[in-house]
PDB file of C-alpha atoms in Angstrom:
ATOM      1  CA  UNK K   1      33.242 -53.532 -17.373  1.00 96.00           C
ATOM      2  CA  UNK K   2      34.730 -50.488 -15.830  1.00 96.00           C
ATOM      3  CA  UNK K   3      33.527 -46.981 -17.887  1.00 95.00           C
ATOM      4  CA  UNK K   4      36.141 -44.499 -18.381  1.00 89.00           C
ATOM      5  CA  UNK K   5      35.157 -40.851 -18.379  1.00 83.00           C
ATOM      6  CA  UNK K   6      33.317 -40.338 -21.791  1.00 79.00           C
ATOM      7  CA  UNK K   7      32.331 -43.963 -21.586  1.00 78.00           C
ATOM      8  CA  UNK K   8      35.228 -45.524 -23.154  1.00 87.00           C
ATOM      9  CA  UNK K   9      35.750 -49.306 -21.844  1.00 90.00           C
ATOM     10  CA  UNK K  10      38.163 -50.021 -19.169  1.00 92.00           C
ATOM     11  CA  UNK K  11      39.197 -52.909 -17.023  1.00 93.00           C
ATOM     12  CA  UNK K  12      36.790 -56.093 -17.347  1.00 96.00           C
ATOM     13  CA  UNK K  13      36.062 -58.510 -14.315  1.00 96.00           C
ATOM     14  CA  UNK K  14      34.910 -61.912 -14.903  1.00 95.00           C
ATOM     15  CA  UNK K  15      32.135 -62.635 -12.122  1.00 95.00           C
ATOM     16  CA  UNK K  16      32.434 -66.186 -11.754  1.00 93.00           C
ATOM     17  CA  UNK K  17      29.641 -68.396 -10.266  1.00 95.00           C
ATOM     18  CA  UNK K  18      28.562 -67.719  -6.508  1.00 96.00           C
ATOM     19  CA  UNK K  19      29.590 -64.504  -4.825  1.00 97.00           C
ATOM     20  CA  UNK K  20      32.077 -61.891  -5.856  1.00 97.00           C
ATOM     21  CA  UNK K  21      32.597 -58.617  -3.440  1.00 98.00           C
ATOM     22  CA  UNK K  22      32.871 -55.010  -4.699  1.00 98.00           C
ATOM     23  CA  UNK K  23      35.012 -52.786  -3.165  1.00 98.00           C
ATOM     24  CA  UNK K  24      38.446 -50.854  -2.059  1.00 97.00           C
ATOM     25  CA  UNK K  25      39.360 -53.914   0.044  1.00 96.00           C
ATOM     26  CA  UNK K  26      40.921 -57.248  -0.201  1.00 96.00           C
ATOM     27  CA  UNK K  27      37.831 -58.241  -2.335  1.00 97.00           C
ATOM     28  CA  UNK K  28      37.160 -60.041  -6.100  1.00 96.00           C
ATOM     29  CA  UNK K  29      36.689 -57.088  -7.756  1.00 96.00           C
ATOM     30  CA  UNK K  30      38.843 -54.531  -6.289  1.00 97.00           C
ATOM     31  CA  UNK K  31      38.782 -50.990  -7.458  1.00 97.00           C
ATOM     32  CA  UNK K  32      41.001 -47.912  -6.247  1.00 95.00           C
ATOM     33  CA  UNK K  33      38.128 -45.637  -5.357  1.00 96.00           C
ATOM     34  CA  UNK K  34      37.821 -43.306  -1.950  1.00 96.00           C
ATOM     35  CA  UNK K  35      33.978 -43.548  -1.832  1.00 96.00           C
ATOM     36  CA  UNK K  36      34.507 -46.984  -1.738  1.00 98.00           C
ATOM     37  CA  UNK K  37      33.693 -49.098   1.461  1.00 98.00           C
ATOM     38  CA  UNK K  38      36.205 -51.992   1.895  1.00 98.00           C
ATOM     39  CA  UNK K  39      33.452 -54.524   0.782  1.00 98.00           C
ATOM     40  CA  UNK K  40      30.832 -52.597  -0.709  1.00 98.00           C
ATOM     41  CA  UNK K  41      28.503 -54.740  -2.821  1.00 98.00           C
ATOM     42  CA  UNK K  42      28.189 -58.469  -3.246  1.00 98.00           C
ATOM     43  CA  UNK K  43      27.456 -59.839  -6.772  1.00 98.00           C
ATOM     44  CA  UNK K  44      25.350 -62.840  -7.126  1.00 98.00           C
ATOM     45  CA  UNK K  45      25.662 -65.265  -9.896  1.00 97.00           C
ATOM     46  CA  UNK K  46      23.084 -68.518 -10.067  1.00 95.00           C
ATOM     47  CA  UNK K  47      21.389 -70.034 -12.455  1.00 92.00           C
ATOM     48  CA  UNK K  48      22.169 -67.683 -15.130  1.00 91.00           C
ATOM     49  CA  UNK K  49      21.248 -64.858 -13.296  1.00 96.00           C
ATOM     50  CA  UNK K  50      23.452 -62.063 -12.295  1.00 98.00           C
ATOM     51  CA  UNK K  51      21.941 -59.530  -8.901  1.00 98.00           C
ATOM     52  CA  UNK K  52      24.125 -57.471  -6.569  1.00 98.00           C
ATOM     53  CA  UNK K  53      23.250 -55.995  -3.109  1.00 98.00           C
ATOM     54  CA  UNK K  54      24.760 -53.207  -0.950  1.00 98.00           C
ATOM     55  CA  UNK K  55      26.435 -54.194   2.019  1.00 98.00           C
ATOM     56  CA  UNK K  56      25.841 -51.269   4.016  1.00 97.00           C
ATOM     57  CA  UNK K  57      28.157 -49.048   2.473  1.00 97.00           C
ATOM     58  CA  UNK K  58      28.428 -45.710   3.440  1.00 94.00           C
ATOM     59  CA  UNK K  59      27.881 -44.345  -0.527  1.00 96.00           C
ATOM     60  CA  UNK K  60      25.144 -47.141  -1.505  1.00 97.00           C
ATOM     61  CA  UNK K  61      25.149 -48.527  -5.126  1.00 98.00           C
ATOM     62  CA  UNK K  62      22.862 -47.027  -7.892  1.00 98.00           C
ATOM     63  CA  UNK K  63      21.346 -48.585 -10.790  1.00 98.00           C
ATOM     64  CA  UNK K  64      21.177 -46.478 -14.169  1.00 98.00           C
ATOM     65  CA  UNK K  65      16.791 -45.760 -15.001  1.00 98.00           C
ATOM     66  CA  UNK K  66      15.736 -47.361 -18.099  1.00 96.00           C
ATOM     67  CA  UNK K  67      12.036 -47.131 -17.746  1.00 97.00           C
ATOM     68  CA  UNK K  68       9.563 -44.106 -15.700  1.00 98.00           C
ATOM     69  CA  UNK K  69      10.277 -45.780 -12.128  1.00 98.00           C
ATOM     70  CA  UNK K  70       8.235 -45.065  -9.012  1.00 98.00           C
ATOM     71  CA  UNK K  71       9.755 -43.502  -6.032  1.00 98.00           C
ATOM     72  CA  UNK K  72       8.877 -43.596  -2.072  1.00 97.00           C
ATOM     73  CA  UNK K  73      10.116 -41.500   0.755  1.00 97.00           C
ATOM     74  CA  UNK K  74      13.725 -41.626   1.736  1.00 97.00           C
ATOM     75  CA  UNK K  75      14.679 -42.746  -1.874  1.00 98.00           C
ATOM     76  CA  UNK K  76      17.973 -41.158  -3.455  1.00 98.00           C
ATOM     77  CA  UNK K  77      18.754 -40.261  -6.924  1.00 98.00           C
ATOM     78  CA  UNK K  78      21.992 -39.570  -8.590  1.00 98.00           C
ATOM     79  CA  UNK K  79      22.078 -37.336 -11.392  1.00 97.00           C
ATOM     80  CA  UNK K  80      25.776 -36.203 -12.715  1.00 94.00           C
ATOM     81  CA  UNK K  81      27.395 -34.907  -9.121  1.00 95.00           C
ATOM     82  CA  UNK K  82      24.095 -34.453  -7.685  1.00 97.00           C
ATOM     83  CA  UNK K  83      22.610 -36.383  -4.480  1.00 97.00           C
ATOM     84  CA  UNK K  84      19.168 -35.643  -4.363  1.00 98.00           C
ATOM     85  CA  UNK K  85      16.599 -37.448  -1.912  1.00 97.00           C
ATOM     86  CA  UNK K  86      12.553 -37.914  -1.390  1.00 98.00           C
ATOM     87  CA  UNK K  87      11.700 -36.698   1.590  1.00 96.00           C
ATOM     88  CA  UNK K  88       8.516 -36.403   3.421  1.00 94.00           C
ATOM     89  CA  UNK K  89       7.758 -32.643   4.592  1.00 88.00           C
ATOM     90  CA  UNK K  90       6.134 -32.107   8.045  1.00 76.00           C
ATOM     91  CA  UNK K  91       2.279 -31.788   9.545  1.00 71.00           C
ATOM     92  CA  UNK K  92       1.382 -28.072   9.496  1.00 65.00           C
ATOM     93  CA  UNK K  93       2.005 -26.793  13.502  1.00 65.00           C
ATOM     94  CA  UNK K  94      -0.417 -25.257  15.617  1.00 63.00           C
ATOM     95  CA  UNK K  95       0.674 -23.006  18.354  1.00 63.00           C
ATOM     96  CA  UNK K  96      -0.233 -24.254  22.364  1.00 69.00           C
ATOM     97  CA  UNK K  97      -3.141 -21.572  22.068  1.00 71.00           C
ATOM     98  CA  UNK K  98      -3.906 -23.056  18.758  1.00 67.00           C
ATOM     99  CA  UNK K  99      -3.334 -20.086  17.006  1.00 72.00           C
ATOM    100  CA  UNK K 100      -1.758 -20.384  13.659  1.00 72.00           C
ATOM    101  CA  UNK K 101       2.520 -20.774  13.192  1.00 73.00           C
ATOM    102  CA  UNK K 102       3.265 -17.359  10.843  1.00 74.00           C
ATOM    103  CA  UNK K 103       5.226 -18.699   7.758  1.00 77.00           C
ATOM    104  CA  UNK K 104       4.671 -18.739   4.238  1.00 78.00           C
ATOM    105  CA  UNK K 105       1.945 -19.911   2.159  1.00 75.00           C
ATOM    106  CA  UNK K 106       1.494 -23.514   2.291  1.00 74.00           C
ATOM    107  CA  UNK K 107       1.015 -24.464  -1.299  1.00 75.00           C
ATOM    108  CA  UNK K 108      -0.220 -27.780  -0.374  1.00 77.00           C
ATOM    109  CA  UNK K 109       3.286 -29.892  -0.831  1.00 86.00           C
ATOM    110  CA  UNK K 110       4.296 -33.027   0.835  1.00 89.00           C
ATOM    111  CA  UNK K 111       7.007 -33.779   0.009  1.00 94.00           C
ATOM    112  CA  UNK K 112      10.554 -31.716  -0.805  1.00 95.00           C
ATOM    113  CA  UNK K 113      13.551 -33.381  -3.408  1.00 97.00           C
ATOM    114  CA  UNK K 114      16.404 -32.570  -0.860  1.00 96.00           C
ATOM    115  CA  UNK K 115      20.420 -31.953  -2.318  1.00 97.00           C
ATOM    116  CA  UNK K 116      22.812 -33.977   0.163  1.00 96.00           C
ATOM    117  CA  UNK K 117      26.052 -32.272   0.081  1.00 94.00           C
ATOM    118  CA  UNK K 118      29.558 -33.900   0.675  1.00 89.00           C
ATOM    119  CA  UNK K 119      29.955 -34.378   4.647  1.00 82.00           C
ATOM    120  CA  UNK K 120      26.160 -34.888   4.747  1.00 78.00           C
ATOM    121  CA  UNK K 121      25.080 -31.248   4.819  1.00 88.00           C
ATOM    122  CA  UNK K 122      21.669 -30.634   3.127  1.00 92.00           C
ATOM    123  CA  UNK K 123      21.531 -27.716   0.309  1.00 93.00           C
ATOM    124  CA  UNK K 124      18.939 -26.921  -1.692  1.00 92.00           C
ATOM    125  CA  UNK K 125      15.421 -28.408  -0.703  1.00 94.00           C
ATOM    126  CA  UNK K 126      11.582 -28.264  -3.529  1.00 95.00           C
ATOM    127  CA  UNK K 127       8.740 -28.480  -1.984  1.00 94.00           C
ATOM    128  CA  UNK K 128       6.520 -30.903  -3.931  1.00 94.00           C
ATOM    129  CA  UNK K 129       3.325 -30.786  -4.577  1.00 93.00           C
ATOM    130  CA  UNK K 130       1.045 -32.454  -7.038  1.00 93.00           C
ATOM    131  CA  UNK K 131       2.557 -31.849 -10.507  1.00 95.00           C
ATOM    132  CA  UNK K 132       5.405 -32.216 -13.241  1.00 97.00           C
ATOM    133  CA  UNK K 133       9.098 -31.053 -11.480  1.00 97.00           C
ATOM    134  CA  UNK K 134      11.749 -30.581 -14.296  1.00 98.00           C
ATOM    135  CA  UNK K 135      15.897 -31.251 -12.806  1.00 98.00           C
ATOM    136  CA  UNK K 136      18.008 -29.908 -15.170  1.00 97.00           C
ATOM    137  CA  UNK K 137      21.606 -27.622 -15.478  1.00 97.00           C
ATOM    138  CA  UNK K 138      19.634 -24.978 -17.371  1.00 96.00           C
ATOM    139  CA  UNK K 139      16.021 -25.476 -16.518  1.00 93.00           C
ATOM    140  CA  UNK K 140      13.963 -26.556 -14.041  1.00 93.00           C
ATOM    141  CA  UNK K 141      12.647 -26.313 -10.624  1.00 92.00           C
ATOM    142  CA  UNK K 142      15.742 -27.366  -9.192  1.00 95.00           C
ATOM    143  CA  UNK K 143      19.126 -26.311 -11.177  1.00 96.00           C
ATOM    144  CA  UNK K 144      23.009 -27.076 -10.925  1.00 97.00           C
ATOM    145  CA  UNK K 145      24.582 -25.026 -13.644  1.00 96.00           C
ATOM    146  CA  UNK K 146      27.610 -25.768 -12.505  1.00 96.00           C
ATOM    147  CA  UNK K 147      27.252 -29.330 -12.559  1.00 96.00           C
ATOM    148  CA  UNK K 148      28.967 -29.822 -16.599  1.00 96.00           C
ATOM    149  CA  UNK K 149      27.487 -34.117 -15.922  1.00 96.00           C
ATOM    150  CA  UNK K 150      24.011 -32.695 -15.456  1.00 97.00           C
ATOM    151  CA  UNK K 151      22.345 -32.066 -18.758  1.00 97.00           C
ATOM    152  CA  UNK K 152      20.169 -29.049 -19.590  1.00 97.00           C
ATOM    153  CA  UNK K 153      17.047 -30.781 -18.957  1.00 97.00           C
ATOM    154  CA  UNK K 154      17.899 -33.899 -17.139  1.00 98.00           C
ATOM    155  CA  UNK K 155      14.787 -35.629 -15.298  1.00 98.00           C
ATOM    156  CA  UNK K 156      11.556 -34.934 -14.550  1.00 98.00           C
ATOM    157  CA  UNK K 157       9.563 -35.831 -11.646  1.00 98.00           C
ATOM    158  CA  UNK K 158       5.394 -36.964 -12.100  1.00 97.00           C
ATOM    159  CA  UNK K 159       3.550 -36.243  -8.818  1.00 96.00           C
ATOM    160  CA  UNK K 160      -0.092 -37.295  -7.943  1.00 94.00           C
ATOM    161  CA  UNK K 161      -1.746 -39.162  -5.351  1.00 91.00           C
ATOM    162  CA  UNK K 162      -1.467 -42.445  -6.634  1.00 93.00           C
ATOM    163  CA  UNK K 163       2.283 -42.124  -7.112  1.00 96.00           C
ATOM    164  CA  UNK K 164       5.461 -40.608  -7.306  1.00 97.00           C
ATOM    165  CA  UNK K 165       7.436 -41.181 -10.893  1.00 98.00           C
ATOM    166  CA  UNK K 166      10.313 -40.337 -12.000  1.00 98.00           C
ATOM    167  CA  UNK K 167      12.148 -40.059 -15.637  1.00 98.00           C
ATOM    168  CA  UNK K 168      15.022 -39.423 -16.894  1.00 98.00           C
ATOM    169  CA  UNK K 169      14.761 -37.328 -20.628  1.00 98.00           C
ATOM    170  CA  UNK K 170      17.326 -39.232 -22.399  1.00 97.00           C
ATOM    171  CA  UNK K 171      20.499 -37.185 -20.784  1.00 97.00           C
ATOM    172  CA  UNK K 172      24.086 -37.762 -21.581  1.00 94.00           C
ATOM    173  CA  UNK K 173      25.217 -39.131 -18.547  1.00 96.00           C
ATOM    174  CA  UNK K 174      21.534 -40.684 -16.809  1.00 97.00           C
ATOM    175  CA  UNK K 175      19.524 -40.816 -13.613  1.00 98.00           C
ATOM    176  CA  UNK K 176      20.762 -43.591 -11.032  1.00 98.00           C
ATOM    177  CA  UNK K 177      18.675 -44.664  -7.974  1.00 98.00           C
ATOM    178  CA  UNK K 178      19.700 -46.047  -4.931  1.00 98.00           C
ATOM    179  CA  UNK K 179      19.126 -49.724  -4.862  1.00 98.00           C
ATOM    180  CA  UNK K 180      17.519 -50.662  -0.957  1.00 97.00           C
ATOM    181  CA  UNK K 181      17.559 -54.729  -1.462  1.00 97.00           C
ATOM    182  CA  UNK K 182      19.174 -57.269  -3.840  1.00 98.00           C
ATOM    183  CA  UNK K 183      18.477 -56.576  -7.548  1.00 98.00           C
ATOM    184  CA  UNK K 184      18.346 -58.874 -10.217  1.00 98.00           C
ATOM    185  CA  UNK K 185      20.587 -56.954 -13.353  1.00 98.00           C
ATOM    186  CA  UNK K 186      19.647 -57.025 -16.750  1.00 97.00           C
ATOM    187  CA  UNK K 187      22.413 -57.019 -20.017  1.00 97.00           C
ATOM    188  CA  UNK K 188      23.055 -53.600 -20.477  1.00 96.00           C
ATOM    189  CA  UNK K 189      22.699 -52.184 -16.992  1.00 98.00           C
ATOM    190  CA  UNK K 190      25.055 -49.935 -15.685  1.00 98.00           C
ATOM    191  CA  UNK K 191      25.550 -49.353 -12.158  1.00 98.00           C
ATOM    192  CA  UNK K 192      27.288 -46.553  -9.987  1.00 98.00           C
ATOM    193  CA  UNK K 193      29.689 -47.308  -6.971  1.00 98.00           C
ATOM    194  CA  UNK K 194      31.334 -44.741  -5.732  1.00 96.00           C
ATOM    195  CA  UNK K 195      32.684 -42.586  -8.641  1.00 95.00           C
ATOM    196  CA  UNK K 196      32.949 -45.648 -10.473  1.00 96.00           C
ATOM    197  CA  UNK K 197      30.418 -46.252 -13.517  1.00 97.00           C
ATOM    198  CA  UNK K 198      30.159 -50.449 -14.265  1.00 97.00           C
ATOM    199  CA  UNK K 199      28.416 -51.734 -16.972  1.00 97.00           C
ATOM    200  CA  UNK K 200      26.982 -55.435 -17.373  1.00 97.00           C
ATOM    201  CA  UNK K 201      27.366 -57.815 -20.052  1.00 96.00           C
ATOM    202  CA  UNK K 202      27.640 -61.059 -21.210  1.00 92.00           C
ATOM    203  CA  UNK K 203      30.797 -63.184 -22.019  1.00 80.00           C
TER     204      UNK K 203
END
């Protein structure tokens, strides 16, 4: 099912047994979308059970967070218009007489939640240390308040050394993450491709 701004239900596909493409080409599911590769994602349907994969796409498919989920390095979230991603930050510098590289303070982060801009410019980078990060249009350690999708307090991120969580604090429109291998989908999910918002259910 294709989501209409506001979340009313648009067109329906039936995904039939086997494989079924996604994408802006001569494919099963075909939808009229710019961000769209020509085949995009391949659905998967046996034995009952329905999982999709990215076929190298250029704008990746995301999977709506229902649970805290754990992230690793290169990971990329969607949140409203937003295109954050986890990435690692590098080994403090020494200079070839090893004196120290002048900069400022090194509060002891590792990693920074990077904003990918359209074109694949990079614009606002958090350091992140241990700790709780709040994403939000009004609050947070990283803010879009222009962003309307983005809620006032939209995610949060959990950072220690046994892992990197995050959680999305029940906003209107959700927290997506990149999917990096074939997923098995559960009734109810809803996926981003492109601009377009799908949601999964049974016949």
């Amino acid at each position: 099912m294709v989501l209409r701004p506001g979340g009313a239900d648009g067109a329906t596909f039936t995904v039939p047994a086997g494989k079924s493409a996604i994408g802006r080409g001569e494919v099963q599911i075909r939808l009229d979308d710019p961000y769209l590769s020509p085949r995009h994602a391949e659905l998967s349907l046996r034995g009952g059970q329905l999982s999709i994969v990215d076929l190298q796409s250029s704008n990746g498919v995301y999977l709506r967070l229902r649970d805290e989920t754990s992230l690793t390095v290169g990971d990329e979230l969607r949140l409203g218009r937003q295109l954050l991603r986890l990435e690692p930050l590098p080994e403090t510098q020494f200079a070839a007489d090893s004196g120290r590289i002048w900069g400022s303070p090194d509060r002891g982060a590792r990693y920074r939640m990077a904003q990918l801009l359209e074109g694949s410019g990079v614009g606002e980078a958090l350091p992140i240390a241990e700790g709780e990060y709040l994403f939000g249009r009004e609050e947070g350690g990283m803010t879009f308040p222009a962003d309307q999708s983005v809620s006032r307090r939209h995610a949060v991120l959990s950072v220690s050394r046994e892992a990197i969580l995050v959680r999305d604090l029940e906003s209107a429109n959700g927290t997506f993450l990149r999917l990096r291998k074939e997923t098995t989908l559960t009734p109810g999910d809803h996926l981003l491709v492109g601009t377009q918002l799908l949601r999964y259910d049974l016949s």
